[in-house]
Every structure is written in C-alpha cells, then in structure tokens.
GROMACS .gro file of C-alpha atoms in nm:
model
  302
    1UNK     CA    1   0.000   0.000   0.000
    2UNK     CA    2   0.129   0.344  -0.094
    3UNK     CA    3   0.216   0.569   0.201
    4UNK     CA    4   0.036   0.897   0.247
    5UNK     CA    5   0.211   1.233   0.279
    6UNK     CA    6   0.137   1.230   0.652
    7UNK     CA    7   0.293   0.884   0.690
    8UNK     CA    8   0.612   0.994   0.515
    9UNK     CA    9   0.629   1.292   0.747
   10UNK     CA   10   0.592   1.069   1.053
   11UNK     CA   11   0.864   0.835   0.925
   12UNK     CA   12   1.099   1.129   0.871
   13UNK     CA   13   1.049   1.256   1.226
   14UNK     CA   14   1.118   0.908   1.364
   15UNK     CA   15   1.434   0.902   1.149
   16UNK     CA   16   1.550   1.233   1.299
   17UNK     CA   17   1.499   1.109   1.652
   18UNK     CA   18   1.613   0.749   1.616
   19UNK     CA   19   1.892   0.758   1.356
   20UNK     CA   20   2.003   1.122   1.342
   21UNK     CA   21   1.961   1.149   1.722
   22UNK     CA   22   1.849   1.511   1.708
   23UNK     CA   23   1.717   1.667   2.027
   24UNK     CA   24   1.343   1.631   2.103
   25UNK     CA   25   1.317   2.011   2.082
   26UNK     CA   26   1.458   2.017   1.727
   27UNK     CA   27   1.243   1.724   1.615
   28UNK     CA   28   0.932   1.895   1.755
   29UNK     CA   29   1.019   2.222   1.577
   30UNK     CA   30   1.073   2.041   1.246
   31UNK     CA   31   0.746   1.857   1.299
   32UNK     CA   32   0.549   2.179   1.353
   33UNK     CA   33   0.698   2.343   1.045
   34UNK     CA   34   0.640   2.044   0.819
   35UNK     CA   35   0.289   1.987   0.954
   36UNK     CA   36   0.203   2.343   0.849
   37UNK     CA   37   0.346   2.273   0.504
   38UNK     CA   38   0.138   1.955   0.485
   39UNK     CA   39  -0.175   2.156   0.568
   40UNK     CA   40  -0.079   2.411   0.300
   41UNK     CA   41  -0.055   2.128   0.045
   42UNK     CA   42  -0.391   1.987   0.148
   43UNK     CA   43  -0.562   2.323   0.112
   44UNK     CA   44  -0.426   2.358  -0.241
   45UNK     CA   45  -0.493   1.998  -0.347
   46UNK     CA   46  -0.123   1.921  -0.386
   47UNK     CA   47  -0.157   1.544  -0.392
   48UNK     CA   48   0.194   1.434  -0.291
   49UNK     CA   49   0.528   1.564  -0.169
   50UNK     CA   50   0.669   1.510  -0.519
   51UNK     CA   51   0.404   1.742  -0.662
   52UNK     CA   52   0.512   2.044  -0.454
   53UNK     CA   53   0.696   2.297  -0.674
   54UNK     CA   54   0.950   2.563  -0.583
   55UNK     CA   55   0.698   2.835  -0.673
   56UNK     CA   56   0.438   2.685  -0.437
   57UNK     CA   57   0.693   2.657  -0.158
   58UNK     CA   58   0.790   3.024  -0.210
   59UNK     CA   59   0.422   3.112  -0.172
   60UNK     CA   60   0.406   2.913   0.153
   61UNK     CA   61   0.715   3.092   0.289
   62UNK     CA   62   0.574   3.431   0.184
   63UNK     CA   63   0.248   3.358   0.364
   64UNK     CA   64   0.431   3.260   0.682
   65UNK     CA   65   0.641   3.578   0.660
   66UNK     CA   66   0.325   3.786   0.615
   67UNK     CA   67   0.182   3.619   0.928
   68UNK     CA   68   0.476   3.753   1.126
   69UNK     CA   69   0.724   3.465   1.126
   70UNK     CA   70   1.077   3.601   1.172
   71UNK     CA   71   1.360   3.551   0.926
   72UNK     CA   72   1.530   3.318   1.171
   73UNK     CA   73   1.218   3.102   1.205
   74UNK     CA   74   1.177   3.095   0.826
   75UNK     CA   75   1.538   2.980   0.792
   76UNK     CA   76   1.465   2.696   1.033
   77UNK     CA   77   1.151   2.611   0.834
   78UNK     CA   78   1.349   2.591   0.509
   79UNK     CA   79   1.616   2.381   0.682
   80UNK     CA   80   1.341   2.140   0.785
   81UNK     CA   81   1.202   2.125   0.430
   82UNK     CA   82   1.548   2.071   0.276
   83UNK     CA   83   1.626   1.791   0.520
   84UNK     CA   84   1.286   1.631   0.462
   85UNK     CA   85   1.327   1.635   0.084
   86UNK     CA   86   1.677   1.490   0.107
   87UNK     CA   87   1.515   1.204   0.297
   88UNK     CA   88   1.239   1.172   0.036
   89UNK     CA   89   1.490   1.179  -0.251
   90UNK     CA   90   1.689   0.895  -0.092
   91UNK     CA   91   1.366   0.700  -0.050
   92UNK     CA   92   1.274   0.759  -0.415
   93UNK     CA   93   0.954   0.938  -0.317
   94UNK     CA   94   1.050   1.280  -0.456
   95UNK     CA   95   1.231   1.370  -0.776
   96UNK     CA   96   1.345   1.719  -0.676
   97UNK     CA   97   1.397   1.941  -0.371
   98UNK     CA   98   1.174   2.249  -0.401
   99UNK     CA   99   1.365   2.425  -0.118
  100UNK     CA  100   1.697   2.409  -0.303
  101UNK     CA  101   1.827   2.762  -0.353
  102UNK     CA  102   1.536   2.921  -0.170
  103UNK     CA  103   1.650   3.172   0.094
  104UNK     CA  104   1.459   3.329   0.382
  105UNK     CA  105   1.467   3.703   0.451
  106UNK     CA  106   1.735   3.799   0.701
  107UNK     CA  107   1.646   3.911   1.052
  108UNK     CA  108   1.840   4.174   1.244
  109UNK     CA  109   2.084   4.010   1.485
  110UNK     CA  110   1.986   4.025   1.850
  111UNK     CA  111   2.256   4.040   2.111
  112UNK     CA  112   2.216   3.774   2.381
  113UNK     CA  113   2.115   3.905   2.722
  114UNK     CA  114   2.359   3.864   3.007
  115UNK     CA  115   2.395   3.975   3.366
  116UNK     CA  116   2.709   4.148   3.491
  117UNK     CA  117   2.987   3.962   3.673
  118UNK     CA  118   2.885   4.138   3.996
  119UNK     CA  119   2.524   4.028   3.949
  120UNK     CA  120   2.638   3.671   3.881
  121UNK     CA  121   2.836   3.665   4.206
  122UNK     CA  122   2.535   3.815   4.387
  123UNK     CA  123   2.306   3.551   4.239
  124UNK     CA  124   2.511   3.253   4.357
  125UNK     CA  125   2.587   3.395   4.704
  126UNK     CA  126   2.297   3.204   4.861
  127UNK     CA  127   2.294   3.172   5.240
  128UNK     CA  128   2.170   2.864   5.422
  129UNK     CA  129   2.247   2.498   5.478
  130UNK     CA  130   1.910   2.337   5.404
  131UNK     CA  131   1.953   2.050   5.153
  132UNK     CA  132   1.744   2.214   4.880
  133UNK     CA  133   1.923   2.546   4.933
  134UNK     CA  134   2.255   2.364   4.889
  135UNK     CA  135   2.114   2.204   4.572
  136UNK     CA  136   2.009   2.538   4.425
  137UNK     CA  137   2.340   2.702   4.509
  138UNK     CA  138   2.526   2.416   4.335
  139UNK     CA  139   2.288   2.439   4.041
  140UNK     CA  140   2.346   2.811   3.992
  141UNK     CA  141   2.721   2.785   4.046
  142UNK     CA  142   2.746   2.510   3.783
  143UNK     CA  143   2.539   2.706   3.531
  144UNK     CA  144   2.762   3.011   3.561
  145UNK     CA  145   3.086   2.821   3.618
  146UNK     CA  146   3.063   2.599   3.312
  147UNK     CA  147   2.816   2.763   3.073
  148UNK     CA  148   2.603   2.451   3.039
  149UNK     CA  149   2.272   2.437   2.856
  150UNK     CA  150   1.952   2.376   3.053
  151UNK     CA  151   1.914   2.033   2.888
  152UNK     CA  152   2.272   1.942   2.984
  153UNK     CA  153   2.209   2.028   3.350
  154UNK     CA  154   1.870   1.856   3.359
  155UNK     CA  155   2.010   1.531   3.217
  156UNK     CA  156   2.334   1.540   3.415
  157UNK     CA  157   2.415   1.212   3.591
  158UNK     CA  158   2.654   1.145   3.879
  159UNK     CA  159   2.898   0.952   3.659
  160UNK     CA  160   2.946   1.262   3.442
  161UNK     CA  161   3.098   1.455   3.734
  162UNK     CA  162   3.466   1.429   3.818
  163UNK     CA  163   3.515   1.658   4.117
  164UNK     CA  164   3.873   1.541   4.167
  165UNK     CA  165   3.969   1.658   3.818
  166UNK     CA  166   3.737   1.960   3.833
  167UNK     CA  167   3.557   1.854   3.518
  168UNK     CA  168   3.210   1.765   3.393
  169UNK     CA  169   3.140   1.560   3.080
  170UNK     CA  170   2.819   1.661   2.905
  171UNK     CA  171   2.632   1.550   2.595
  172UNK     CA  172   2.525   1.851   2.393
  173UNK     CA  173   2.343   1.903   2.066
  174UNK     CA  174   2.381   1.627   1.812
  175UNK     CA  175   2.475   1.387   2.093
  176UNK     CA  176   2.827   1.535   2.096
  177UNK     CA  177   3.023   1.495   2.417
  178UNK     CA  178   3.258   1.756   2.557
  179UNK     CA  179   3.459   1.799   2.876
  180UNK     CA  180   3.409   2.133   3.054
  181UNK     CA  181   3.606   2.265   3.352
  182UNK     CA  182   3.424   2.337   3.678
  183UNK     CA  183   3.547   2.628   3.891
  184UNK     CA  184   3.649   2.592   4.254
  185UNK     CA  185   3.339   2.769   4.393
  186UNK     CA  186   3.114   2.537   4.194
  187UNK     CA  187   3.315   2.232   4.304
  188UNK     CA  188   3.271   2.327   4.670
  189UNK     CA  189   2.899   2.388   4.621
  190UNK     CA  190   2.858   2.057   4.437
  191UNK     CA  191   3.037   1.862   4.710
  192UNK     CA  192   2.813   2.012   4.979
  193UNK     CA  193   2.505   1.929   4.774
  194UNK     CA  194   2.616   1.572   4.697
  195UNK     CA  195   2.668   1.511   5.069
  196UNK     CA  196   2.311   1.628   5.134
  197UNK     CA  197   2.169   1.458   4.824
  198UNK     CA  198   2.223   1.111   4.968
  199UNK     CA  199   1.941   1.164   5.218
  200UNK     CA  200   1.694   1.283   4.949
  201UNK     CA  201   1.756   1.087   4.629
  202UNK     CA  202   1.559   0.769   4.570
  203UNK     CA  203   1.758   0.443   4.556
  204UNK     CA  204   1.905   0.400   4.210
  205UNK     CA  205   1.844   0.761   4.103
  206UNK     CA  206   2.136   0.870   3.883
  207UNK     CA  207   2.054   1.240   3.845
  208UNK     CA  208   2.288   1.494   4.003
  209UNK     CA  209   2.002   1.731   4.080
  210UNK     CA  210   1.690   1.584   4.238
  211UNK     CA  211   1.365   1.732   4.366
  212UNK     CA  212   1.224   1.694   4.716
  213UNK     CA  213   1.056   1.369   4.607
  214UNK     CA  214   1.398   1.220   4.530
  215UNK     CA  215   1.352   1.213   4.151
  216UNK     CA  216   1.534   1.401   3.875
  217UNK     CA  217   1.469   1.774   3.868
  218UNK     CA  218   1.296   1.863   3.540
  219UNK     CA  219   1.400   2.142   3.307
  220UNK     CA  220   1.090   2.341   3.398
  221UNK     CA  221   1.162   2.302   3.769
  222UNK     CA  222   1.519   2.422   3.713
  223UNK     CA  223   1.392   2.729   3.526
  224UNK     CA  224   1.164   2.809   3.820
  225UNK     CA  225   1.452   2.776   4.070
  226UNK     CA  226   1.672   3.013   3.869
  227UNK     CA  227   1.391   3.270   3.844
  228UNK     CA  228   1.315   3.233   4.216
  229UNK     CA  229   1.671   3.302   4.326
  230UNK     CA  230   1.710   3.593   4.086
  231UNK     CA  231   1.415   3.760   4.262
  232UNK     CA  232   1.531   3.652   4.609
  233UNK     CA  233   1.888   3.776   4.556
  234UNK     CA  234   1.771   4.113   4.426
  235UNK     CA  235   1.913   4.089   4.073
  236UNK     CA  236   1.653   4.338   3.950
  237UNK     CA  237   1.571   4.164   3.622
  238UNK     CA  238   1.433   3.826   3.513
  239UNK     CA  239   1.704   3.561   3.488
  240UNK     CA  240   1.672   3.231   3.304
  241UNK     CA  241   1.919   2.943   3.248
  242UNK     CA  242   2.031   3.046   2.900
  243UNK     CA  243   2.110   3.394   3.029
  244UNK     CA  244   2.361   3.237   3.267
  245UNK     CA  245   2.517   3.055   2.970
  246UNK     CA  246   2.542   3.384   2.781
  247UNK     CA  247   2.690   3.549   3.091
  248UNK     CA  248   2.952   3.274   3.121
  249UNK     CA  249   3.050   3.325   2.756
  250UNK     CA  250   3.049   3.705   2.771
  251UNK     CA  251   3.256   3.731   3.089
  252UNK     CA  252   3.507   3.468   2.980
  253UNK     CA  253   3.545   3.628   2.638
  254UNK     CA  254   3.588   3.974   2.787
  255UNK     CA  255   3.863   3.846   3.017
  256UNK     CA  256   4.047   3.618   2.775
  257UNK     CA  257   3.970   3.748   2.426
  258UNK     CA  258   3.996   3.385   2.313
  259UNK     CA  259   3.686   3.330   2.101
  260UNK     CA  260   3.781   2.983   1.983
  261UNK     CA  261   3.834   2.853   2.338
  262UNK     CA  262   3.499   2.995   2.450
  263UNK     CA  263   3.335   2.845   2.142
  264UNK     CA  264   3.460   2.498   2.233
  265UNK     CA  265   3.372   2.532   2.599
  266UNK     CA  266   3.017   2.609   2.490
  267UNK     CA  267   3.008   2.315   2.252
  268UNK     CA  268   3.014   2.466   1.903
  269UNK     CA  269   2.816   2.774   2.006
  270UNK     CA  270   2.798   3.034   1.731
  271UNK     CA  271   2.956   3.330   1.906
  272UNK     CA  272   3.042   3.456   1.560
  273UNK     CA  273   2.882   3.334   1.242
  274UNK     CA  274   3.214   3.374   1.062
  275UNK     CA  275   3.432   3.196   1.320
  276UNK     CA  276   3.574   2.869   1.191
  277UNK     CA  277   3.576   2.607   1.462
  278UNK     CA  278   3.930   2.518   1.566
  279UNK     CA  279   4.001   2.220   1.791
  280UNK     CA  280   4.181   2.300   2.114
  281UNK     CA  281   4.269   2.026   2.359
  282UNK     CA  282   4.111   2.018   2.703
  283UNK     CA  283   4.428   2.109   2.892
  284UNK     CA  284   4.460   2.434   2.697
  285UNK     CA  285   4.092   2.510   2.752
  286UNK     CA  286   4.134   2.449   3.124
  287UNK     CA  287   4.425   2.696   3.139
  288UNK     CA  288   4.224   2.963   2.956
  289UNK     CA  289   3.933   2.896   3.191
  290UNK     CA  290   4.137   2.906   3.513
  291UNK     CA  291   4.307   3.230   3.411
  292UNK     CA  292   3.997   3.411   3.291
  293UNK     CA  293   3.676   3.301   3.462
  294UNK     CA  294   3.592   3.505   3.775
  295UNK     CA  295   3.452   3.201   3.962
  296UNK     CA  296   3.740   2.965   3.877
  297UNK     CA  297   4.001   3.133   4.094
  298UNK     CA  298   4.088   2.979   4.427
  299UNK     CA  299   3.959   3.152   4.739
  300UNK     CA  300   4.220   3.383   4.885
  301UNK     CA  301   4.404   3.405   4.553
  302UNK     CA  302   4.505   3.724   4.374
   0.00000   0.00000   0.00000
C-alpha cells in the first residue's frame, strides 16, 4: 500500500529522533513546520510531496512571513524542508527538492542578554544549609561556572561529574560529548550538595540534581529555581538558564579574548557566524578557563 504524505512525514520525524539522534526540541520544531506545510498542500490539493513545486513553496514561505514569522524562524523552516526532501529523494519518493536555492529574509541580529559579573556573584551567594538550598546554590554555580545548557544540567548524571579533576562531561546538541572545567566555587557547592543529596535521592536515582521527592529535577523546575533566586537575591531583572550561559561566555570572552576557546567550551556555540571552529585540547581550555573566569580562581588568591 502506498504511504500517504502524513505517513512519510511521521517516518521522517522518527528518522530524525532514532537515527540522526536530534534533540526532542529540534524534532518537535521540524514537525510543527512540516505539519504546516502539509496543511498548506492539502488546502491547495497538492496530492503528494513530489508534486510540490518551488513556486508553491515560495508562496508558503511568503504567507508565513506575512503572518509575522521572523527571518530566523523561516530559515529553520526551510532547513526542515530541505532535510525532509533529502530524505524523500533517498527513498525515491520525490524527484526534486523544491527548497533548493530558496533563501529566507534575514532578521536583524539580536545580542544575547547577560547579567554582569557582579550580578552573577550576587546571584550565587545564597545563604543557608538546608539541603534544597545547597542544591540550588550548586545548580546556579554550575550554570555560571561551566556555561552549560539547561538540557545538559537537567540530564546530568553522577557519573558525568569528576570533582577530583574539576571537570564535567556533558552530551550537547547532536549527541556530541565535551569535557568542561568546573570552577572551585562550583566544586565546593557541588560537594556540599552531593553530601546532602544522599538523604533525598531515591535508591538508584542517577541524576545529580533531584527534587524533594527524590527524583530528577525537570528542566521546567530548574527554570523556576533560577527565576526564584534571581528575585530573592535582588538581581533586579528576570534571569533564566540560557542567560547564565550567555553570561559565562560574555565574561570569559571579555577576560580572555579567546573566542575559539569559549566556542569549544560552549560546545560549538555560534559566538560569531564567521568563526571557523578550531580544535583545542582540554588542557589548553582548562588553562584559559582558570586564568579568565571570575569564579574559577581559588579563594584567597590574587
């Protein structure tokens, strides 16, 4: 039996998740974009994916732009369509890629928001020895110390921490692993939390950060804890996890001027669209980090 357009779309999304191992967030975004394209085809009686022409796709993109979709979102949409048609071409379902050569309008670049170094220090200076207070202090210190993504913190397991070496191994976008240094303040905070964690975590729970019920702290819960402490510590503006990542990058770059090292510490982050990624070994990254990051220096040091 011949597969429908909707069935091919479902197979492609399963391919992205199972074989390409893209993040659930990326797969969901591709799915929303392609579902809207499928609806566009249905409304115009375009019977199959192979029947969609470049002119019709341009009309679809123009409509989405008219509805207020940003240039960046349109670029993501076209990336989804290109990837989908590459999949269809390999499967012999399509004979051409209607997105080939089609470009989205450019959006003005927005500078990432960051808090100052003083505000970052103020944020993590949490008083108290309650277990959940120790957890939140360690959470915030690790965010700012190592510039991790929310997903990397939320999925962090105990085996990924090496407090003796002052390092955390994380799996970022595209299932790529990287080793990131952890500053001395964060190491101290993590050790205090891990000592308290033992009395809270459920047997067999592998997560570094757990909720009061002993189970892994979710991404949404982490977002709420960051926002809570930003208010409680008097930061004076909303703070969210990705802002701490931007702050890490901004402060480290300001101090070191080493864009390529910061880029690798972030895991291929596009600090500059023109910067060619250059591999630097972990020892060199650690030296740049120790010399430049304001929370990496030992207490009592210069």
